[in-house]
PDB file of C-alpha atoms in Angstrom:
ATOM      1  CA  UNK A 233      29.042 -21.925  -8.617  1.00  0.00           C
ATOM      2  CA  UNK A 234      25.994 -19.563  -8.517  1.00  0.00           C
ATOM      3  CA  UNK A 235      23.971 -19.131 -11.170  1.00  0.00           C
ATOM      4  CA  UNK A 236      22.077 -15.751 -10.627  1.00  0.00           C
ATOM      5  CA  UNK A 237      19.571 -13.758 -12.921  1.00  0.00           C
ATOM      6  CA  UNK A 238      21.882 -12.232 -14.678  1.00  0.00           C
ATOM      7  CA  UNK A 239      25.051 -13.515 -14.309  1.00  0.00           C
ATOM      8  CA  UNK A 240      27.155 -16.561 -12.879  1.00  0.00           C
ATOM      9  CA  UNK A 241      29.656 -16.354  -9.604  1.00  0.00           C
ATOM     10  CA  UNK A 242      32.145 -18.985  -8.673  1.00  0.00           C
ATOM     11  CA  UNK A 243      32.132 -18.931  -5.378  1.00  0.00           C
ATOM     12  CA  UNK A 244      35.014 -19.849  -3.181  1.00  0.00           C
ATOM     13  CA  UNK A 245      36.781 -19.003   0.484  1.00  0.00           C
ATOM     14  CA  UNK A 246      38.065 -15.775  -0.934  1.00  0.00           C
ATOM     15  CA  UNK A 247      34.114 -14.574  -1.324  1.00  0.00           C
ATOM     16  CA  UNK A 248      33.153 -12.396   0.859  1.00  0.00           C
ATOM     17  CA  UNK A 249      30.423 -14.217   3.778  1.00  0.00           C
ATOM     18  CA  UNK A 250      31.405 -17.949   2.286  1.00  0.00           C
ATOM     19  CA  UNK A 251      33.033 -20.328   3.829  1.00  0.00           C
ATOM     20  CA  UNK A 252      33.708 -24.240   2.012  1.00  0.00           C
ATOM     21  CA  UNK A 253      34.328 -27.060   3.775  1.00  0.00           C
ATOM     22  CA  UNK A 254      35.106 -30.882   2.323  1.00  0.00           C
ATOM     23  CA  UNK A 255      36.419 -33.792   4.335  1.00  0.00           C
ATOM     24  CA  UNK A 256      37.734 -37.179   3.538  1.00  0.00           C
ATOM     25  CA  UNK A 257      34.171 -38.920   2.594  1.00  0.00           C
ATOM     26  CA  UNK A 258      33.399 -36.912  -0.109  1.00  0.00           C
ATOM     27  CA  UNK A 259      30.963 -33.848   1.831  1.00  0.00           C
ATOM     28  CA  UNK A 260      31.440 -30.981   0.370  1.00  0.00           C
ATOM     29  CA  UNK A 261      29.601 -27.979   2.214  1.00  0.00           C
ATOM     30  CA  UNK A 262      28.939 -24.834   1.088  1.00  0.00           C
ATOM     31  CA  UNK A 263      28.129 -22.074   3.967  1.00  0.00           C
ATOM     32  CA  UNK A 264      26.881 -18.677   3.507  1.00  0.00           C
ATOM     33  CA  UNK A 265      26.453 -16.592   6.217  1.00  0.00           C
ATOM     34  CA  UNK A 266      24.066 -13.158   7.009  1.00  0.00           C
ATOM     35  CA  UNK A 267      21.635 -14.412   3.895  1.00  0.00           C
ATOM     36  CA  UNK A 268      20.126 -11.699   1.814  1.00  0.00           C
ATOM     37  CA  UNK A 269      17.694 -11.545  -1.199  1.00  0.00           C
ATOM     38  CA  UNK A 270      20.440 -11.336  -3.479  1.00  0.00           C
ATOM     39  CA  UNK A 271      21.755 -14.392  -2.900  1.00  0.00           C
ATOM     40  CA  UNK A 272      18.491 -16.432  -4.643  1.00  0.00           C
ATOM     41  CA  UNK A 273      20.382 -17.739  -7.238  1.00  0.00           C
ATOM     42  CA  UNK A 274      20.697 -21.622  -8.396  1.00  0.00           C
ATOM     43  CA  UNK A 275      24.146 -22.995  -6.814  1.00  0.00           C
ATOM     44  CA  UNK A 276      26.237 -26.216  -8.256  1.00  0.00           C
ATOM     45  CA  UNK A 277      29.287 -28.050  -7.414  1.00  0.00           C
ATOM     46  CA  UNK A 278      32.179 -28.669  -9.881  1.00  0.00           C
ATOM     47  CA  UNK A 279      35.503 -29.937  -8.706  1.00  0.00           C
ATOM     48  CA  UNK A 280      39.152 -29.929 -10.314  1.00  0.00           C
ATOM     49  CA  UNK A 281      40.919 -32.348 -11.630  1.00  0.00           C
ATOM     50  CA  UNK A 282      44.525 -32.459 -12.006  1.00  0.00           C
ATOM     51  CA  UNK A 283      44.417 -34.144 -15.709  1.00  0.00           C
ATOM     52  CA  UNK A 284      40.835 -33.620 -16.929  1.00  0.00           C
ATOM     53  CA  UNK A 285      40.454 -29.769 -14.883  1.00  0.00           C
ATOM     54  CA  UNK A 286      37.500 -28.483 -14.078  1.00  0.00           C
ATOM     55  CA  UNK A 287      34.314 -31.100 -13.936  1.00  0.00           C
ATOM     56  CA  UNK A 288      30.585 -30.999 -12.761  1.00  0.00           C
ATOM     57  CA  UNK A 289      29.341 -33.293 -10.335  1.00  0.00           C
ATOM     58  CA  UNK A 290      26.297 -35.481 -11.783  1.00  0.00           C
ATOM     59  CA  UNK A 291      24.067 -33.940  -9.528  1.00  0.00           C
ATOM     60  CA  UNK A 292      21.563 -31.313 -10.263  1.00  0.00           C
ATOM     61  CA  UNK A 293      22.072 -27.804  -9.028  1.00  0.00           C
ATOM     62  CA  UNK A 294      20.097 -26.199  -5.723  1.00  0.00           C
ATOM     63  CA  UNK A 295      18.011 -23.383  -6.060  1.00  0.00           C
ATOM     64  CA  UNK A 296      18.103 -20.907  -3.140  1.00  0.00           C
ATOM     65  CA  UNK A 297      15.262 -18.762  -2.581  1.00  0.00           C
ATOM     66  CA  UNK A 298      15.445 -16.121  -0.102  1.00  0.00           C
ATOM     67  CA  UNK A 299      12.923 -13.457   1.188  1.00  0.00           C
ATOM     68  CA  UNK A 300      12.532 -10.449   3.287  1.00  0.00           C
ATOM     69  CA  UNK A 301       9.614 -10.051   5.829  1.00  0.00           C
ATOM     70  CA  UNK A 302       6.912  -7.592   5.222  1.00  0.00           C
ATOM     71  CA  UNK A 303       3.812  -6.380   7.101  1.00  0.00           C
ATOM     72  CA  UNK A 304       0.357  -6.491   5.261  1.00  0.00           C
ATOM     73  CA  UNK A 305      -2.476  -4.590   6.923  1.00  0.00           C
ATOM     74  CA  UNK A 306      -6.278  -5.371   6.300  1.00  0.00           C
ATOM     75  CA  UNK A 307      -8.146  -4.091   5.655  1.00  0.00           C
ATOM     76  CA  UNK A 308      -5.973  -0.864   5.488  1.00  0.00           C
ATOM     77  CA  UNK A 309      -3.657   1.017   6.996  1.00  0.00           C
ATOM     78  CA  UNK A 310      -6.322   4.029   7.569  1.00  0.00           C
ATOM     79  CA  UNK A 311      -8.845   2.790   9.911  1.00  0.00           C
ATOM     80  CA  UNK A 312     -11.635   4.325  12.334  1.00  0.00           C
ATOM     81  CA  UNK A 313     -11.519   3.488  15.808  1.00  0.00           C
ATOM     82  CA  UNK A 314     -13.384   1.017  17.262  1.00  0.00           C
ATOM     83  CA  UNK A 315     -12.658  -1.454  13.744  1.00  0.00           C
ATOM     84  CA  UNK A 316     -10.825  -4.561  13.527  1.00  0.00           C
ATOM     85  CA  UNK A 317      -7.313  -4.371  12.036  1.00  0.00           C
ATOM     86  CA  UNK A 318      -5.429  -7.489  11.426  1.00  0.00           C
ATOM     87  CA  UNK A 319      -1.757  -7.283  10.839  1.00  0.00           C
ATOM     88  CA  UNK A 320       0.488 -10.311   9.071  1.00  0.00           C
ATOM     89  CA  UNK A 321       3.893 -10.891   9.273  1.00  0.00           C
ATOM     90  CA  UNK A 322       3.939 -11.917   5.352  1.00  0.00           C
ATOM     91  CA  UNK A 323       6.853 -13.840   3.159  1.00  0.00           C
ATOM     92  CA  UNK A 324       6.659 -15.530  -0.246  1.00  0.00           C
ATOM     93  CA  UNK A 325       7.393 -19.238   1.222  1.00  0.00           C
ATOM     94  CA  UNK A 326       6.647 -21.085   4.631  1.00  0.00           C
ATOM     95  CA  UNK A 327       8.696 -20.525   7.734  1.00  0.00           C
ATOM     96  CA  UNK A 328       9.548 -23.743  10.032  1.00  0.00           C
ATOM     97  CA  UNK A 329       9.598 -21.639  12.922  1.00  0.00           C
ATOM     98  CA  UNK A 330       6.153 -20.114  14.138  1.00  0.00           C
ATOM     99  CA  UNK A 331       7.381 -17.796  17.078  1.00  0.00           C
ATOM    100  CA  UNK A 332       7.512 -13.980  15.844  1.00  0.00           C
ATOM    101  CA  UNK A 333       8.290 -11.029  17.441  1.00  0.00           C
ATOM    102  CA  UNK A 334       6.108  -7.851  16.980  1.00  0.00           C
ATOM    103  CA  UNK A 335       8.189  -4.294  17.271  1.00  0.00           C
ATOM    104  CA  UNK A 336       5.670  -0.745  17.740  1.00  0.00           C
ATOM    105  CA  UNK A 337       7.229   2.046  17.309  1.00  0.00           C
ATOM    106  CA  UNK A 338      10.578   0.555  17.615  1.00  0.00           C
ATOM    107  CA  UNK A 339       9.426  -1.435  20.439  1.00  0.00           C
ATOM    108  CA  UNK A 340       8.979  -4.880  20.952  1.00  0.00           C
ATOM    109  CA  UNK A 341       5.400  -6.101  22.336  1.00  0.00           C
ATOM    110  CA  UNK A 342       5.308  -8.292  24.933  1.00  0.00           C
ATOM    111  CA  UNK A 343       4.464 -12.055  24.343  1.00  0.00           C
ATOM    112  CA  UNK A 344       0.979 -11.526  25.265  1.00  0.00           C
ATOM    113  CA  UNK A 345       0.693  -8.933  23.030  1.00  0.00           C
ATOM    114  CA  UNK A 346       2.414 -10.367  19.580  1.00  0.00           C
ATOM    115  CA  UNK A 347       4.106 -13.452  19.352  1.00  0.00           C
ATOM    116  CA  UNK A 348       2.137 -14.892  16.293  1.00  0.00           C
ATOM    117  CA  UNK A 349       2.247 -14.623  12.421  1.00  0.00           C
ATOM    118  CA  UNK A 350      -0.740 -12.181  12.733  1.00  0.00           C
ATOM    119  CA  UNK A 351      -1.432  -9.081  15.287  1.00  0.00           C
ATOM    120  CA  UNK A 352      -5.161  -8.561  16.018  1.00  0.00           C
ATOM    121  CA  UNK A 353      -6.254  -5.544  16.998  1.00  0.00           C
ATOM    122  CA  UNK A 354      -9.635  -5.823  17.983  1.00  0.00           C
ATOM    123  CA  UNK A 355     -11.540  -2.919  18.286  1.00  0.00           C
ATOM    124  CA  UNK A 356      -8.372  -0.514  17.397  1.00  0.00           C
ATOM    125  CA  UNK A 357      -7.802   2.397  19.211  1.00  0.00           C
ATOM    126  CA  UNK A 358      -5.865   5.829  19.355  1.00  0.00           C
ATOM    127  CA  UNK A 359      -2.865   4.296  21.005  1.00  0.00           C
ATOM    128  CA  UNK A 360      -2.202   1.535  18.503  1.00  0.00           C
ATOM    129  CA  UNK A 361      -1.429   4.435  15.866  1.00  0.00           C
ATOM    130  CA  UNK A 362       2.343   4.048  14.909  1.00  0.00           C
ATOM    131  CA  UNK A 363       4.840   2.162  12.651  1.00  0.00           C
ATOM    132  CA  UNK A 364       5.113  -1.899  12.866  1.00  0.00           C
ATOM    133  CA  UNK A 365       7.632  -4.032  11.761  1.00  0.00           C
ATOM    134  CA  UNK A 366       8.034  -7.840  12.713  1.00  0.00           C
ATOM    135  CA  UNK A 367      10.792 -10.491  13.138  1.00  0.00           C
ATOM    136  CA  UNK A 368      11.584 -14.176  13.413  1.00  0.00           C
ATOM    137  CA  UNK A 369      12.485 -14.737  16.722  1.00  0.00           C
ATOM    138  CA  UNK A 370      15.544 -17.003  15.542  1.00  0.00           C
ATOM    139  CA  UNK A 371      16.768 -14.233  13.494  1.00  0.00           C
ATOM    140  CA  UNK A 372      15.671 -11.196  15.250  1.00  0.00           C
ATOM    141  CA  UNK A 373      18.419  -8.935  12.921  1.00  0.00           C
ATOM    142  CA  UNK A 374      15.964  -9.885  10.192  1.00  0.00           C
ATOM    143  CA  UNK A 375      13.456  -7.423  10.632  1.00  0.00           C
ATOM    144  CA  UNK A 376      10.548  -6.325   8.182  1.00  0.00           C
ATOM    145  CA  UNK A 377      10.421  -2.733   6.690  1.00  0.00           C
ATOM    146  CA  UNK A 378       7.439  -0.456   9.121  1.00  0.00           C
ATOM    147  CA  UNK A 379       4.692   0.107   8.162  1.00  0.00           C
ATOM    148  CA  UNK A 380       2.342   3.022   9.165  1.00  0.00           C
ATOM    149  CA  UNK A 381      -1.105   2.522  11.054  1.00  0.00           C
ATOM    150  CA  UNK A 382      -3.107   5.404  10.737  1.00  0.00           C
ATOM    151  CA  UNK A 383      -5.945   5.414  13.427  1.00  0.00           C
ATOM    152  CA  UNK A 384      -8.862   7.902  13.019  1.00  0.00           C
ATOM    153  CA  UNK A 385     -10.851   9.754  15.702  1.00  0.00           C
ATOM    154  CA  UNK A 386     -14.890   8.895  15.661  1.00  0.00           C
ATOM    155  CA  UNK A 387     -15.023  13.089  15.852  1.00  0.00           C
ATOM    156  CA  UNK A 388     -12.985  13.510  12.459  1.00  0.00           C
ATOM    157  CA  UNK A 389     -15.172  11.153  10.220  1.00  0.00           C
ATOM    158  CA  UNK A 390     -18.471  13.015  11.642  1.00  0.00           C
ATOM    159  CA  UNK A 391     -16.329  16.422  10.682  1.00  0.00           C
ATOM    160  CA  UNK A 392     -15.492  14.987   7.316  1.00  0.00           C
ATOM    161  CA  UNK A 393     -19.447  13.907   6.773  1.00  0.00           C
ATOM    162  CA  UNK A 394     -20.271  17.345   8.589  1.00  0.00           C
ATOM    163  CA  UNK A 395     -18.570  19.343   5.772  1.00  0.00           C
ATOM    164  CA  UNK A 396     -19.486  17.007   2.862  1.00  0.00           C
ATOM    165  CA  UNK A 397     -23.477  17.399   3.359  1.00  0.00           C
ATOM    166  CA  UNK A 398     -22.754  20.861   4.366  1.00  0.00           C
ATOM    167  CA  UNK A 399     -21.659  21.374   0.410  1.00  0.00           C
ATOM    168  CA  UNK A 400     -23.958  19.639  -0.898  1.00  0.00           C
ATOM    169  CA  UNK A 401     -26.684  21.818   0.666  1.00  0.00           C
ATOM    170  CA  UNK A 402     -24.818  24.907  -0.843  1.00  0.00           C
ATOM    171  CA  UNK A 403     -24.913  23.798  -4.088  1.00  0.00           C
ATOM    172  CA  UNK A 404     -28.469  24.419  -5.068  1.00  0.00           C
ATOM    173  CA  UNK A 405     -27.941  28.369  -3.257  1.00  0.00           C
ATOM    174  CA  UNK A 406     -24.939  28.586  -5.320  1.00  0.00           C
ATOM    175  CA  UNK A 407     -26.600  27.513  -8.892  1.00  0.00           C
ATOM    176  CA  UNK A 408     -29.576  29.622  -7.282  1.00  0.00           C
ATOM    177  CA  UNK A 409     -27.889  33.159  -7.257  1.00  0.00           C
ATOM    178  CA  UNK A 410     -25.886  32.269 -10.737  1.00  0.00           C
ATOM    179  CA  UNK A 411     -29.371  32.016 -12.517  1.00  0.00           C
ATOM    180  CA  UNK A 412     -30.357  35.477 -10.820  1.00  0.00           C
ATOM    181  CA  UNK A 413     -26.905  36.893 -12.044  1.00  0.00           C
ATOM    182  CA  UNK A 414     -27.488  35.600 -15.582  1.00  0.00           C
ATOM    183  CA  UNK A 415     -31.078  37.110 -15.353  1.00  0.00           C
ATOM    184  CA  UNK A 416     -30.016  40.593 -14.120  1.00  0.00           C
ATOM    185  CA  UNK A 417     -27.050  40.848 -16.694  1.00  0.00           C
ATOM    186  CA  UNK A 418     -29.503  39.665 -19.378  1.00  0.00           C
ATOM    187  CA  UNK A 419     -31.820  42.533 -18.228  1.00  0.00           C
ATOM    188  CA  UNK A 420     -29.270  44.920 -18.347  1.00  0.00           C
ATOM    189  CA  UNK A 421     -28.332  44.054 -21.672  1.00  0.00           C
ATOM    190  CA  UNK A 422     -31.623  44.368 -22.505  1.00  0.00           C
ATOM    191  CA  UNK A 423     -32.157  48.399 -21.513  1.00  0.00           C
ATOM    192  CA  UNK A 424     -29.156  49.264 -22.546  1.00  0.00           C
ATOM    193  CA  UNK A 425     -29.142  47.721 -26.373  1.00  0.00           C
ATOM    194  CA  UNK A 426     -32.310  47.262 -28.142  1.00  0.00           C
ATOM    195  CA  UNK A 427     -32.832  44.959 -29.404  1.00  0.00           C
ATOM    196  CA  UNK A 428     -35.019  43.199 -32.678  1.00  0.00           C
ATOM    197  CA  UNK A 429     -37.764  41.348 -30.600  1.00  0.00           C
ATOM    198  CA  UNK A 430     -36.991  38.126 -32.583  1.00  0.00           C
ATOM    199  CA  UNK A 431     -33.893  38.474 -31.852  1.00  0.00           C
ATOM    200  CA  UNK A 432     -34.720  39.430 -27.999  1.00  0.00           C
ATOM    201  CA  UNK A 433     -37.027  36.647 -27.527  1.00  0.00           C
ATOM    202  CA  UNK A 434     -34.570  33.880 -28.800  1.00  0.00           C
ATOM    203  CA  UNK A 435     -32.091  35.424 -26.009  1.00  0.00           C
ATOM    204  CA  UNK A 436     -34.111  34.664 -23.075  1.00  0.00           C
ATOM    205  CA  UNK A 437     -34.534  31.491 -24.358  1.00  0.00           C
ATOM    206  CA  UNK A 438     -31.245  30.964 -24.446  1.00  0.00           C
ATOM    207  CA  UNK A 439     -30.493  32.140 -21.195  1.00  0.00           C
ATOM    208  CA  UNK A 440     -33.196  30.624 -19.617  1.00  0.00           C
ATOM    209  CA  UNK A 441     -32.632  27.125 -20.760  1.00  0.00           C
ATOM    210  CA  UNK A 442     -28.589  27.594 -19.702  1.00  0.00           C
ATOM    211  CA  UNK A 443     -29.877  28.762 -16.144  1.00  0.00           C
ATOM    212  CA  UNK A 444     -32.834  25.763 -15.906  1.00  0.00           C
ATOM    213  CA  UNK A 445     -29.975  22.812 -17.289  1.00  0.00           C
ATOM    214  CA  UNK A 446     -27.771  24.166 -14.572  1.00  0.00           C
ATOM    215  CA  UNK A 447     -30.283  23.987 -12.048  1.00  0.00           C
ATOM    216  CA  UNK A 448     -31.115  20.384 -13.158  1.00  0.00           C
ATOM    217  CA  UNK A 449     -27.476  19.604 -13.081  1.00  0.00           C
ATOM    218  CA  UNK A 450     -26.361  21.085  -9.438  1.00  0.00           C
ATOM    219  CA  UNK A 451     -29.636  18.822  -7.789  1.00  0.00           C
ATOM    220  CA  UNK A 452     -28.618  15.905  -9.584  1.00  0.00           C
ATOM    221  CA  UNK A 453     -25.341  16.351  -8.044  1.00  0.00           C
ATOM    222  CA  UNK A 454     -27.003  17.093  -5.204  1.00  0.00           C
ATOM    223  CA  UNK A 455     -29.206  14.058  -4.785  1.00  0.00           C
ATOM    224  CA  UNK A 456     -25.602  11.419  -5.226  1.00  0.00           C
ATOM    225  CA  UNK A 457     -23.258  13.414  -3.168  1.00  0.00           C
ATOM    226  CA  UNK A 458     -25.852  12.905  -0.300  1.00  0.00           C
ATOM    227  CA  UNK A 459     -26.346   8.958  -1.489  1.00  0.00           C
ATOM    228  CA  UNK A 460     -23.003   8.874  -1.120  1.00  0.00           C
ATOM    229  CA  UNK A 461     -22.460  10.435   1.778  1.00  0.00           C
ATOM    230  CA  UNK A 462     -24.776   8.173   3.126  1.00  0.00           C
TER     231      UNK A 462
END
């Protein structure tokens, strides 16, 4: 009988990938074949009787834990070249067997290459961009979902730097010519409408403390982009 999450199975020869097998000294084996996640469940055995029907053994039930494969990259999946990038053939419990079989691209490495828990690639380059999956060699139709390795060009994080400082030096030009804008319109205004000189004089204030706290602002801005950046 399995006993699942959310719901309980007898399980006999008429389920699909089970087969049951007993013999004359009491063994009573249960075999389930092409193992997936779904089938972590607790199993126990119960047996019929012909006057008291259906019994449970005395012994405790067997809890069945399966688990996929799955690549873990570190420290990412979006690396520069020239870094180290360690790949792991990952599952949620211990595997007896230690021999595992590396695929890139579809392809499997050679045994020099991969044939370990963990892929080093050390320093990564251009050509070790792709997807990787892994396997247990035993089970080799077990195989882990890809996963992408994005490998960066030395050129396109100097580009990407290039463009950053490159707007941070615009942004004092651009705050720049918005002060003379607010100045000009403010004269404008000025010819055009006359204005009471109190009135006047608290205007340019105005303006010129908006233009002055956006100054301030954009070279504050300024000075952590380029911290950053650095």
């Amino acid at each position: 009988m399995k006993t699942g999450k959310t719901n309980t199975e007898i399980l006999n020869n008429d389920a699909p990938r089970v087969e049951y097998h007993d013999n004359a000294e009491n063994h009573h084996v249960l075999r389930i074949k092409n193992l997936a996640e779904g089938d972590s469940a607790e199993y126990t055995f119960r047996f019929h009787n012909d006057d008291a029907g259906w019994k449970y053994s005395d012994f405790p039930g067997v809890s069945l834990i399966v688990t996929g494969l799955e690549v873990v990259v570190t420290p990412s999946a979006v690396v520069t070249e020239d870094k180290r990038v360690t790949l792991t053939c990952s599952t949620s419990c211990p595997l007896t067997d230690n021999t595992y079989i590396w695929y890139h691209n579809g392809r499997p490495l050679t045994p020099a290459e991969g044939q370990h828990k963990q892929l080093v690639l050390d320093p990564v380059s251009a050509q070790h961009a792709g997807k990787y999956s892994c396997a247990v060699r035993t089970h080799q139709n077990i195989k882990s979902p890809e996963e992408t390795l994005t490998v960066r060009g030395k050129s396109q994080v100097h580009a990407v730097n290039a463009v950053r400082l490159m707007l941070v030096a615009l942004c004092p030009v651009v705050v720049s010519l918005l002060y003379l804008w607010i100045r000009k319109k403010k004269s404008l205004t000025s010819t055009t409408e006359p204005k009471n000189p109190t009135q006047a004089g608290q205007t340019d204030s105005e303006y010129e403390s908006i233009s002055m706290n956006a100054v301030i602002a954009a070279q504050r801005e300024s000075v952590e982009q380029q911290e950053d950046s650095v």
